[in-house]
């Protein structure tokens, strides 16, 4: 099959760009460690509320400016360990988020950050996010979970403690 | 040259028209639902009479993404095959009618359960949300009906090959067969999850459902589905548009080649819809990301072919400057202009798709309204405008009427309204999606969140754009009704382009179907067997159904 | 005078096509890197 000379140039340019994209995301994922959330841990969704760490949702300090945030979701709420559903995080903290759902599929998104993952019954989801900027971020459900889906939210307050 | 019927056989025309009529009814109901959604999401309007936002959203997705597309595509392909490979045999036509009725009954059943509020699970019906069993049975019937029609098309192509030994099948028929093969192989996934998981689980025969497996089977189907929509648009671009403008097909072989590449690479890529999900290893996700970017290549080839067809035509008319050929294109012919706008929309549509599928980059936009903006460019502009542009000659060709000058002008107005409305709506969706505004959500202030407050102006823009799109739907329906029953009688051409005289002969090896199918199966097994086995072996306890939440 | 300066292309030239597709490619690269930089800024 014959290809026009310009078509060869175009395909070389196009395929070259695709390879460039793959190399960039590949290095970022496999070398720098920024893989998309892909935790392999499982749990029984019926009793997950009694199993650690989901028996005590909320923020825990685990190192110097390093925290774990445990979140247990159910239709239509985020349990982040506080009554008012506000989590205060010190500015610059690196937060390891671990979350799952008791019932249906939910979405876990902290708007304006890269923390964005699916929560599925029986599976644990994990991601890490560093909060460099002060301010209020909305944690919301971004996967349809039923009639109250859009009412499912919490708040992340990044505060300067220095 | 091979002699083919210039006109679609009258009996075949009826079969094609039946499909197209159902498609446009779905466009009306689904479009109305979309209009209601943008109004609600603006925060200024509430739905009356206990109608749910998510009920309307389910109807919008099912009727437009599944019903409008599948019915139009099958109708168009039956007409195209009858035009290029001769009238269907009585048996093939009867099979087509059986497929049509099964699909129609399925559509009616599914729509019924959505409208009575028993199936507000959206068109992706993610478990463990549970709809009424009738919703799933209806969907299964739509898929099975489409298979039956697919077999009628395969048989028709095989018959042509038998009658014309040693010749390559007509291009449009070849492409239709590729598309139905793609559809058959991918819809096995959705059929498996509906028949083996959802229906037994909904009826209480099984206790729990493996959620991750059901989602994976859905997306094994869900991404090739978008190519099943796109390929008929490409058929119009490759085969029909050259004839409409008065030019030639740039290369018959390259057109076939790109279709075969679509067949290979559009299926083993479903994980790029599951990039942020637990339970799938990031290495397997990355492998499917690589395969996803491979499927871009045939689109790069198509972009070149389209420009080349246009440039060759313009130069043959005497264009001498670098872009002078552009002005020779028939800009006031809706049969050209409307699909051309669709082509232009595919540039940002394709660029957005690349971003969505780029592994961890997906975290920026996953389930934000950016995604909704994306597929309103690809399916709701590129594909749909191409279908409208095709309907403007196809419907009158089938009904024995003509696409008059007045209707042509109205069709151009329609396309302009659509373009402006979509630019506003999709543009706002893309932009606010980058700030994190979620898709598939009713209006919410998220507890007085400052971020959510910033999204509201964009949601109002979406309502403005969406209202224009609804006006566009009314216009296109008016034109279609005219073409079906009222336009003056006459002959409307079914344009089929020819290859350039100097073009090399298309090699016969494109008809090596069993080889193509084998390669597809190997690629699917490579991409899926290990991670899929893992999902079953390492499965958590199954989930019960939740039917009161929705 | 203007006309003479303008380069003319032969009947089978596909120069316009080449520039058109390269413009498409440029747009794709630009969009991709814009969102990629947004991702990096949010890490």
XYZ file of C-alpha atoms in Angstrom:
755
model
C 0.000 0.000 0.000
C 1.329 3.362 -1.030
C 1.564 6.280 1.387
C 2.004 9.836 0.164
C 5.262 11.442 1.319
C 3.403 14.062 3.363
C 1.226 11.412 4.943
C 4.405 9.677 6.096
C 5.602 12.948 7.634
C 2.246 13.451 9.327
C 2.065 9.907 10.694
C 5.648 10.149 11.954
C 4.797 13.425 13.693
C 1.533 12.029 15.097
C 2.901 8.696 16.260
C 5.960 10.499 17.651
C 3.651 12.697 19.740
C 1.764 9.666 21.034
C 5.040 8.035 22.054
C 6.100 11.272 23.750
C 2.874 11.301 25.796
C 3.368 7.661 26.765
C 6.980 8.225 27.798
C 6.076 11.272 29.917
C 3.209 9.596 31.763
C 5.190 6.340 31.950
C 8.192 7.968 33.652
C 5.922 9.930 35.960
C 4.093 6.734 36.901
C 6.778 4.077 37.085
C 9.835 6.163 38.027
C 8.455 9.112 40.003
C 5.710 6.976 41.501
C 2.634 8.977 40.500
C 0.488 6.032 39.498
C -3.278 6.503 39.330
C -5.044 5.213 42.487
C -4.930 1.426 42.130
C -4.967 -0.107 45.605
C -5.329 -3.883 45.631
C -6.677 -4.287 49.189
C -10.121 -5.749 49.751
C -12.517 -5.757 52.707
C -16.004 -7.062 53.488
C -18.254 -4.046 52.823
C -20.983 -5.293 55.204
C -18.738 -5.077 58.261
C -16.134 -2.552 57.128
C -17.292 -0.081 59.825
C -15.932 -2.416 62.499
C -12.607 -3.061 60.841
C -9.528 -0.892 61.365
C -8.799 1.708 60.162
C -12.394 2.316 59.053
C -13.754 1.906 62.597
C -12.211 5.315 63.353
C -12.463 7.636 60.366
C -10.632 10.947 60.490
C -7.194 12.506 60.338
C -4.243 10.921 62.158
C -0.703 12.197 62.391
C 1.762 9.544 61.280
C 4.974 11.525 60.822
C 6.478 14.955 60.534
C 3.853 16.871 58.592
C 2.564 13.530 57.330
C -0.984 12.344 57.979
C -3.415 9.571 57.246
C -6.992 10.516 56.392
C -9.475 7.658 56.781
C -12.837 8.162 55.084
C -15.798 5.801 55.138
C -18.626 6.605 52.773
C -22.221 5.518 52.509
C -25.219 6.916 50.689
C -25.208 9.896 51.006
C -22.410 10.926 53.335
C -18.684 11.128 53.861
C -17.658 10.030 57.361
C -14.473 12.016 57.969
C -14.558 11.609 61.748
C -16.010 14.994 62.651
C -19.597 16.069 63.355
C -19.461 19.078 61.064
C -17.695 17.134 58.274
C -14.770 19.524 58.268
C -11.193 18.225 58.274
C -8.449 20.657 59.212
C -5.149 19.922 57.574
C -1.942 21.872 58.254
C -0.533 23.677 55.266
C 2.112 21.680 53.445
C 1.011 18.358 54.936
C 1.349 15.185 52.952
C -1.856 13.234 53.443
C -2.274 9.527 52.710
C -5.955 9.102 51.982
C -7.559 5.711 52.516
C -11.240 5.353 51.760
C -13.958 2.873 50.930
C -17.731 2.519 50.788
C -20.235 0.555 52.860
C -22.859 0.307 50.132
C -22.846 1.491 46.505
C -20.111 2.933 44.296
C -19.107 6.486 45.207
C -16.624 8.975 43.867
C -13.983 10.645 46.016
C -12.885 14.012 44.682
C -11.231 16.925 46.435
C -12.040 19.647 43.927
C -9.038 21.530 42.620
C -6.548 18.771 43.543
C -5.407 15.507 42.002
C -7.213 13.503 44.714
C -9.825 11.857 42.527
C -10.700 8.181 42.741
C -13.486 5.636 42.629
C -14.732 3.921 45.769
C -16.210 0.479 45.224
C -17.771 -1.869 47.766
C -15.248 -4.462 48.901
C -12.256 -2.524 47.606
C -10.079 -0.022 49.432
C -8.933 3.067 47.543
C -5.774 4.964 48.347
C -4.093 8.093 47.107
C -1.647 10.678 48.412
C -2.108 14.404 48.228
C 0.062 17.243 49.496
C -1.836 20.384 50.444
C 0.502 23.249 49.658
C -2.018 26.050 49.565
C -4.167 27.454 52.304
C -7.898 27.492 51.781
C -11.082 25.475 51.717
C -11.464 22.534 49.402
C -14.690 20.682 48.749
C -14.691 16.921 49.086
C -17.540 15.645 46.954
C -18.968 12.485 45.465
C -18.434 12.502 41.705
C -20.011 9.149 40.860
C -23.771 8.848 40.805
C -24.882 6.950 43.908
C -28.616 7.592 44.104
C -31.190 10.323 44.647
C -29.112 12.249 47.193
C -25.840 12.010 45.291
C -25.353 15.776 44.901
C -25.860 16.323 48.633
C -22.852 14.196 49.534
C -19.925 16.369 50.534
C -17.432 17.379 53.226
C -14.846 20.118 53.625
C -11.075 20.142 53.775
C -9.657 23.239 55.472
C -5.976 23.771 54.883
C -4.709 26.013 57.701
C -1.401 27.726 58.310
C -0.252 26.587 61.740
C 3.201 28.143 61.766
C -16.186 -0.866 -12.335
C -18.635 -3.008 -10.482
C -22.263 -2.234 -11.267
C -24.322 -1.450 -8.215
C -27.852 -0.278 -7.715
C -28.069 3.487 -7.907
C -31.170 3.380 -5.780
C -31.808 1.524 -2.576
C -34.348 -1.235 -3.151
C -37.872 -0.101 -2.114
C -38.390 -2.881 0.414
C -34.964 -2.264 1.925
C -35.798 1.433 2.089
C -38.754 0.633 4.342
C -36.533 -1.314 6.711
C -33.987 1.503 6.855
C -36.701 4.127 7.357
C -38.251 2.202 10.245
C -34.922 2.362 12.063
C -34.407 6.035 11.273
C -37.878 6.986 12.513
C -37.287 5.299 15.886
C -33.917 7.060 16.065
C -35.471 10.507 15.617
C -38.251 9.794 18.132
C -35.482 8.929 20.595
C -33.733 12.181 19.678
C -36.848 14.150 20.578
C -37.473 12.527 23.976
C -33.786 12.285 24.879
C -33.145 15.856 23.748
C -36.065 17.145 25.796
C -34.551 15.397 28.825
C -31.192 17.057 28.159
C -32.936 20.442 27.989
C -34.561 19.827 31.397
C -31.187 18.828 32.856
C -29.348 21.996 31.888
C -32.236 24.056 33.295
C -32.127 22.219 36.632
C -28.357 22.431 36.865
C -28.459 26.193 36.391
C -30.097 26.314 39.830
C -32.989 28.421 38.556
C -35.535 25.731 37.717
C -37.040 22.762 39.520
C -38.726 19.801 37.859
C -42.492 19.576 38.489
C -44.589 16.621 39.503
C -42.000 14.518 41.279
C -39.878 13.976 38.158
C -36.357 13.163 39.282
C -33.221 14.747 37.840
C -31.534 11.353 37.692
C -34.580 9.774 36.084
C -34.369 12.364 33.323
C -30.614 11.872 33.094
C -31.065 8.117 32.690
C -33.578 8.647 29.902
C -31.249 11.154 28.206
C -28.312 8.734 28.246
C -30.194 5.607 27.225
C -32.266 7.226 24.481
C -29.453 9.215 22.902
C -26.310 7.176 23.509
C -27.892 3.764 22.942
C -31.167 4.096 21.045
C -30.641 7.043 18.684
C -27.195 5.822 17.702
C -27.878 2.102 17.312
C -31.098 2.563 15.359
C -29.694 5.212 13.053
C -26.525 3.233 12.434
C -28.304 -0.004 11.605
C -30.790 1.794 9.355
C -28.009 3.686 7.577
C -25.936 0.547 7.114
C -28.840 -1.487 5.723
C -29.468 1.304 3.216
C -25.762 1.608 2.410
C -25.388 -2.119 1.866
C -28.477 -2.293 -0.310
C -27.108 0.635 -2.350
C -23.582 -0.742 -2.770
C -23.970 -4.534 -2.620
C -27.420 -4.832 -4.153
C -30.903 -5.453 -2.753
C -31.098 -7.642 0.326
C -32.361 -11.179 -0.151
C -35.829 -11.799 1.265
C -34.253 -13.803 4.035
C -31.754 -11.103 4.996
C -34.496 -8.464 4.930
C -36.784 -10.569 7.110
C -33.901 -11.084 9.528
C -33.431 -7.322 9.572
C -37.097 -6.813 10.458
C -36.889 -9.374 13.259
C -33.854 -7.515 14.607
C -35.720 -4.223 14.328
C -38.752 -5.420 16.282
C -36.705 -7.037 19.024
C -34.722 -3.814 19.435
C -37.887 -1.722 19.422
C -39.635 -3.886 22.020
C -36.484 -3.746 24.160
C -36.319 0.032 23.848
C -39.984 0.396 24.805
C -39.534 -1.860 27.848
C -36.431 -0.076 29.113
C -37.941 3.365 28.513
C -41.138 2.336 30.318
C -39.251 1.402 33.488
C -37.238 4.613 33.380
C -40.378 6.714 32.957
C -42.207 5.078 35.867
C -39.169 5.821 38.041
C -38.034 2.241 38.609
C -34.719 2.491 36.831
C -32.932 5.733 37.691
C -29.540 4.063 37.428
C -28.146 6.096 34.486
C -27.164 4.503 31.211
C -24.087 2.876 32.744
C -26.300 1.131 35.402
C -23.375 0.592 37.787
C -23.974 -2.149 40.365
C -24.870 -2.416 43.178
C -27.517 0.190 42.409
C -30.371 -1.966 41.231
C -33.092 -1.156 38.711
C -36.273 -3.086 37.964
C -35.427 -6.277 36.098
C -37.445 -5.024 33.111
C -34.805 -2.323 32.524
C -32.094 -4.941 32.079
C -34.262 -7.275 30.000
C -35.093 -4.386 27.677
C -31.402 -3.552 27.258
C -30.593 -7.185 26.541
C -33.287 -7.231 23.850
C -31.813 -4.126 22.200
C -28.405 -5.792 22.053
C -29.720 -9.151 20.835
C -31.844 -7.455 18.174
C -28.791 -5.572 16.915
C -26.878 -8.860 16.655
C -29.612 -10.346 14.499
C -29.384 -7.363 12.149
C -25.603 -7.696 12.184
C -25.886 -11.300 11.000
C -28.185 -10.174 8.193
C -25.466 -7.750 7.080
C -22.721 -10.397 7.276
C -24.842 -12.767 5.171
C -25.505 -10.040 2.620
C -21.804 -9.257 2.266
C -20.930 -12.950 1.983
C -23.521 -13.351 -0.758
C -22.017 -10.453 -2.716
C -18.538 -11.953 -2.347
C -19.834 -15.277 -3.618
C -21.468 -13.641 -6.630
C -18.371 -11.549 -7.373
C -15.430 -13.884 -6.860
C -11.990 -12.327 -6.881
C -13.269 -8.806 -6.240
C -12.970 -6.612 -3.188
C -16.273 -5.916 -1.492
C -17.802 -2.471 -2.062
C -16.201 0.034 0.315
C -19.339 1.117 2.184
C -20.447 -2.494 2.649
C -16.964 -3.492 3.793
C -16.998 -0.706 6.376
C -20.466 -1.699 7.597
C -19.267 -5.249 8.114
C -16.239 -4.026 10.094
C -18.507 -1.923 12.277
C -20.940 -4.764 12.956
C -18.052 -7.135 13.727
C -16.701 -4.574 16.193
C -20.160 -4.212 17.711
C -20.731 -7.940 18.024
C -17.423 -8.619 19.703
C -17.714 -5.754 22.167
C -21.382 -6.151 23.041
C -20.655 -9.705 24.204
C -19.277 -7.980 27.316
C -22.406 -6.023 28.149
C -24.578 -9.026 27.282
C -22.512 -11.176 29.648
C -22.838 -8.768 32.554
C -26.567 -8.198 31.983
C -27.511 -11.843 31.422
C -25.104 -13.582 33.814
C -24.790 -10.970 36.570
C -27.564 -8.345 36.658
C -30.682 -10.331 35.757
C -30.050 -13.319 38.107
C -29.038 -10.904 40.893
C -32.088 -8.667 40.428
C -34.401 -11.679 40.466
C -32.778 -12.882 43.677
C -31.295 -16.044 42.141
C -27.812 -14.936 43.192
C -27.076 -13.087 46.410
C -24.227 -10.795 45.613
C -22.731 -9.185 42.554
C -19.030 -8.740 41.780
C -19.048 -4.996 41.214
C -15.588 -4.695 39.674
C -16.244 -7.515 37.199
C -19.530 -5.925 36.141
C -17.849 -2.557 35.597
C -15.032 -4.150 33.651
C -17.436 -6.033 31.398
C -19.365 -2.802 30.916
C -16.277 -0.850 29.846
C -15.020 -3.694 27.676
C -18.188 -2.771 25.789
C -18.368 0.924 26.620
C -15.328 2.170 24.773
C -15.693 0.232 21.504
C -19.286 1.490 21.712
C -18.013 4.981 20.954
C -16.204 3.650 17.894
C -19.392 1.903 16.837
C -20.888 5.411 16.790
C -17.912 7.016 15.140
C -17.275 4.560 12.302
C -20.553 5.274 10.470
C -19.598 8.964 10.604
C -16.251 8.013 9.075
C -18.137 6.039 6.399
C -19.949 9.228 5.437
C -16.675 11.169 5.440
C -14.713 8.644 3.408
C -17.360 7.478 0.969
C -20.109 10.082 0.700
C -18.454 13.482 1.216
C -16.017 13.131 -1.741
C -18.995 12.612 -4.055
C -20.997 15.450 -2.480
C -18.211 17.947 -3.134
C -17.575 16.529 -6.608
C -14.167 15.059 -5.809
C -12.724 11.579 -5.429
C -11.911 9.243 -2.563
C -8.276 9.923 -1.669
C -7.436 6.255 -1.164
C -9.731 3.264 -0.960
C -6.987 1.080 0.546
C -6.110 3.550 3.290
C -9.769 3.867 4.200
C -10.023 0.092 4.611
C -6.754 0.023 6.489
C -7.969 2.581 9.021
C -11.162 0.592 9.591
C -9.210 -2.600 10.226
C -7.025 -0.708 12.723
C -10.174 0.475 14.485
C -11.344 -3.113 14.696
C -8.037 -4.119 16.310
C -7.510 -1.339 18.797
C -10.909 -0.079 19.869
C -11.724 -3.069 22.072
C -8.762 -3.875 24.388
C -8.845 -0.372 25.907
C -11.726 -0.316 28.427
C -9.432 0.247 31.423
C -8.939 3.851 30.398
C -12.424 4.400 31.813
C -11.319 2.706 35.031
C -7.993 4.443 35.585
C -8.829 5.668 39.092
C -10.394 2.400 40.264
C -9.068 0.037 42.919
C -8.470 -3.629 42.160
C -6.694 -3.163 38.820
C -2.916 -3.078 38.716
C -1.461 0.170 37.379
C 0.726 -1.817 34.991
C -2.320 -3.331 33.287
C -3.923 0.091 33.204
C -0.813 1.433 31.479
C -0.811 -1.394 28.932
C -4.349 -0.486 27.967
C -3.370 3.187 27.856
C -0.736 2.264 25.253
C -3.351 0.350 23.233
C -5.725 3.319 23.571
C -3.205 5.664 21.994
C -2.780 3.166 19.144
C -6.417 3.690 18.229
C -5.574 7.341 17.570
C -3.516 6.338 14.527
C -6.437 5.502 12.208
C -7.953 8.854 13.122
C -4.695 10.598 12.191
C -4.914 8.797 8.836
C -8.517 9.894 8.437
C -7.628 13.540 9.117
C -5.030 13.400 6.335
C -7.408 11.711 3.892
C -10.110 14.318 4.472
C -7.843 17.303 3.938
C -6.291 15.573 0.921
C -9.710 14.942 -0.648
C -10.578 18.611 -0.183
C -7.236 19.905 -1.451
C -7.211 17.656 -4.531
C -10.704 18.785 -5.389
C -9.899 22.481 -4.948
C -6.691 22.190 -6.966
C -8.551 20.387 -9.764
C -10.770 23.486 -9.906
C -7.741 25.726 -10.247
C -6.718 26.635 -6.708
C -3.081 27.725 -6.691
C -2.334 29.182 -3.260
C -1.531 27.187 -0.136
C -5.078 27.231 1.244
C -6.887 28.465 -1.860
C -8.608 25.086 -2.304
C -10.775 25.793 0.734
C -12.904 28.303 -1.151
C -13.930 25.761 -3.786
C -15.703 23.601 -1.236
C -19.526 23.731 -1.403
C -20.064 25.698 1.814
C -23.743 26.309 1.115
C -24.565 22.631 0.639
C -25.801 21.243 3.975
C -24.855 17.717 2.912
C -21.246 18.911 3.045
C -21.278 21.719 5.604
C -23.070 19.856 8.398
C -20.690 16.841 8.460
C -17.765 19.239 7.950
C -18.618 21.005 11.217
C -18.635 17.534 12.735
C -15.082 16.994 11.448
C -13.900 20.271 12.948
C -15.447 19.358 16.315
C -13.422 16.173 16.303
C -10.185 18.147 16.631
C -10.868 19.372 20.195
C -12.855 16.171 20.765
C -9.885 13.991 19.892
C -7.421 16.163 21.813
C -9.636 15.902 24.896
C -9.874 12.145 24.459
C -6.098 11.839 24.477
C -5.965 13.788 27.740
C -8.666 11.609 29.320
C -6.869 8.399 28.440
C -3.389 9.492 29.564
C -3.025 7.290 32.663
C -2.651 9.459 35.828
C -3.630 12.584 33.901
C -7.132 11.135 34.140
C -7.178 12.189 37.811
C -7.499 15.820 36.760
C -10.736 15.290 34.857
C -12.182 11.941 35.971
C -15.947 12.238 36.526
C -15.806 15.991 36.262
C -18.103 17.715 33.822
C -15.096 18.076 31.491
C -15.897 14.500 30.422
C -19.488 15.454 29.619
C -18.127 18.362 27.583
C -15.789 15.949 25.805
C -18.383 13.485 24.610
C -20.800 16.218 23.658
C -18.154 17.196 21.120
C -17.436 13.685 19.897
C -20.820 11.970 19.923
C -23.194 14.920 20.154
C -21.415 17.021 17.528
C -19.037 14.998 15.366
C -21.225 11.914 15.084
C -24.647 13.476 15.395
C -24.052 16.323 12.926
C -22.652 13.804 10.456
C -25.787 11.705 10.916
C -27.984 14.779 10.404
C -26.021 15.676 7.277
C -26.472 12.115 6.017
C -30.181 12.037 6.876
C -30.691 15.096 4.634
C -30.048 12.988 1.534
C -30.747 9.518 2.927
C -34.293 10.137 4.130
C -35.529 11.737 0.881
C -33.677 9.083 -1.139
C -35.610 6.434 0.776
C -38.981 8.226 0.701
C -38.741 9.350 -2.939
C -38.770 13.030 -2.026
C -36.271 15.853 -2.443
C -34.151 17.940 -0.152
C -35.329 21.360 -1.322
C -33.364 24.620 -1.316
C -35.439 25.954 1.569
C -34.799 22.846 3.639
C -31.106 23.108 2.787
C -31.043 26.689 4.104
C -32.861 25.621 7.248
C -30.373 22.778 7.703
C -27.523 25.295 7.558
C -29.258 27.456 10.163
C -29.704 24.321 12.255
C -26.002 23.520 12.072
C -25.044 27.081 13.029
C -27.421 27.035 16.011
C -25.956 23.672 17.021
C -22.368 24.874 16.679
C -22.897 28.028 18.710
C -24.938 26.228 21.373
C -22.404 23.440 21.648
C -19.440 25.785 21.782
C -21.034 27.559 24.733
C -22.203 24.410 26.522
C -19.248 22.149 25.896
C -16.756 24.972 26.361
C -18.243 25.823 29.768
C -18.230 22.143 30.728
C -14.588 21.656 29.766
C -13.450 24.777 31.573
C -15.357 24.300 34.834
C -14.474 20.602 34.792
C -10.833 21.546 35.201
C -11.852 23.317 38.442
C -13.454 20.080 39.613
C -17.183 20.542 38.958
C -18.620 17.006 38.884
C -20.633 15.399 36.109
C -23.893 13.486 36.646
C -24.966 15.679 39.536
C -28.075 17.708 40.157
C -27.731 21.320 41.260
C -26.002 21.639 44.631
C -24.205 24.346 46.581
C -22.190 21.660 48.395
C -22.886 23.104 51.805
C -22.160 26.692 50.834
C -18.772 25.834 49.338
C -16.942 28.762 47.792
C -15.608 26.508 45.037
C -19.118 25.343 44.106
C -20.320 28.945 44.047
C -17.684 29.711 41.408
C -19.116 26.947 39.203
C -22.604 28.427 38.992
C -21.932 30.981 36.201
C -20.615 28.121 34.051
C -23.734 26.103 34.819
C -25.826 29.021 33.632
C -23.750 29.116 30.451
C -24.452 25.410 30.011
C -28.171 26.144 30.280
C -27.886 28.838 27.602
C -25.947 26.524 25.263
C -28.194 23.570 26.069
C -31.323 25.596 25.270
C -29.883 26.465 21.878
C -29.192 22.785 21.282
C -32.797 21.969 22.070
C -33.852 24.563 19.511
C -31.471 22.764 17.118
C -33.286 19.502 17.811
C -36.664 21.076 17.024
C -35.236 22.386 13.725
C -33.746 19.063 12.657
C -36.959 17.249 13.563
C -38.936 19.702 11.444
C -36.637 19.019 8.495
C -36.835 15.241 8.973
C -40.632 15.305 9.209
C -40.731 17.317 5.983
C -38.418 14.839 4.264
C -40.416 11.871 5.511
C -43.903 12.986 4.559
C -44.211 16.433 3.025
C -41.286 17.477 0.814
C -41.950 17.452 -2.953
C -41.641 14.067 -4.655
C -38.566 13.446 -6.708
C -35.209 11.735 -6.868
C -32.546 12.434 -4.268
C -29.111 10.980 -4.881
C -27.447 8.516 -2.489
C -23.896 9.836 -3.089
C -21.174 7.203 -3.333
C -17.665 8.430 -4.083
C -15.180 6.765 -6.387
C -11.444 6.384 -6.025
C -9.146 8.529 -8.146
C -8.483 7.025 -11.561
C -4.764 6.921 -10.896
C -5.264 5.142 -7.573
C -3.786 1.692 -7.226
C -6.127 -1.282 -7.147
C -7.351 -2.218 -3.679
C -5.684 -5.471 -2.659
C -7.875 -8.466 -1.913
C -6.302 -9.219 1.425
C -8.631 -6.777 3.191
C -11.278 -9.493 3.074
C -9.262 -11.878 5.251
C -11.911 -11.726 7.958
C -10.842 -14.717 10.002
C -7.334 -13.302 10.285
C -8.676 -9.944 11.531
C -10.961 -11.629 14.068
C -8.076 -13.766 15.312
C -5.903 -10.711 15.844
C -8.727 -8.966 17.695
C -9.237 -11.961 19.976
C -5.507 -12.220 20.687
C -5.320 -8.515 21.575
C -8.344 -8.804 23.867
C -6.882 -11.835 25.635
C -3.555 -10.060 26.032
C -5.141 -6.959 27.522
C -7.715 -8.603 29.730
C -7.061 -12.208 30.760
C -4.627 -11.654 33.630
C -6.282 -8.623 35.302
C -9.747 -10.111 34.762
C -8.788 -13.435 36.343
C -7.350 -11.472 39.255
C -10.688 -9.666 39.757
C -12.491 -12.991 40.047
C -9.929 -14.810 42.163
C -9.284 -11.974 44.586
C -12.897 -10.835 44.747
C -14.298 -9.368 47.970
C -17.739 -10.593 49.139
C -20.425 -9.793 46.570
C -22.737 -6.813 47.022
C -26.475 -6.965 47.646
C -28.724 -4.823 45.463
C -29.676 -1.278 46.476
C -32.961 -0.456 44.805
C -34.331 2.143 47.211
C -31.520 4.627 46.792
C -32.396 5.596 43.253
C 2.938 42.395 -8.205
C 1.341 40.762 -5.113
C 0.145 37.886 -7.261
C 3.606 37.181 -8.605
C 5.057 36.906 -5.159
C 2.463 34.315 -4.142
C 3.800 30.853 -4.622
C 1.660 28.613 -6.784
C 1.111 24.940 -6.194
C 0.742 22.177 -8.738
C -2.456 20.216 -9.261
C -1.334 17.244 -7.231
C 0.284 19.243 -4.431
C -0.801 18.339 -0.927
C 1.105 21.118 0.822
C -2.087 22.608 2.195
C -3.040 19.232 3.625
C 0.329 18.881 5.297
C 0.084 22.289 6.952
C -3.505 21.616 7.987
C -2.757 18.323 9.703
C 0.331 19.772 11.365
C -1.839 22.571 12.760
C -4.185 19.905 14.133
C -1.181 18.161 15.674
C 0.019 21.418 17.213
C -3.380 21.975 18.781
C -3.339 18.466 20.265
C 0.143 18.983 21.743
C -0.829 22.352 23.171
C -3.991 21.041 24.871
C -2.261 17.977 26.223
C 0.625 19.895 27.756
C -1.728 22.490 29.249
C -3.622 19.856 31.209
C -0.391 18.002 32.006
C 1.042 21.158 33.584
C -2.170 21.528 35.587
C -1.654 17.977 36.863
C 1.952 18.743 37.825
C 0.952 21.951 39.587
C -1.532 19.983 41.709
C 0.827 17.201 42.782
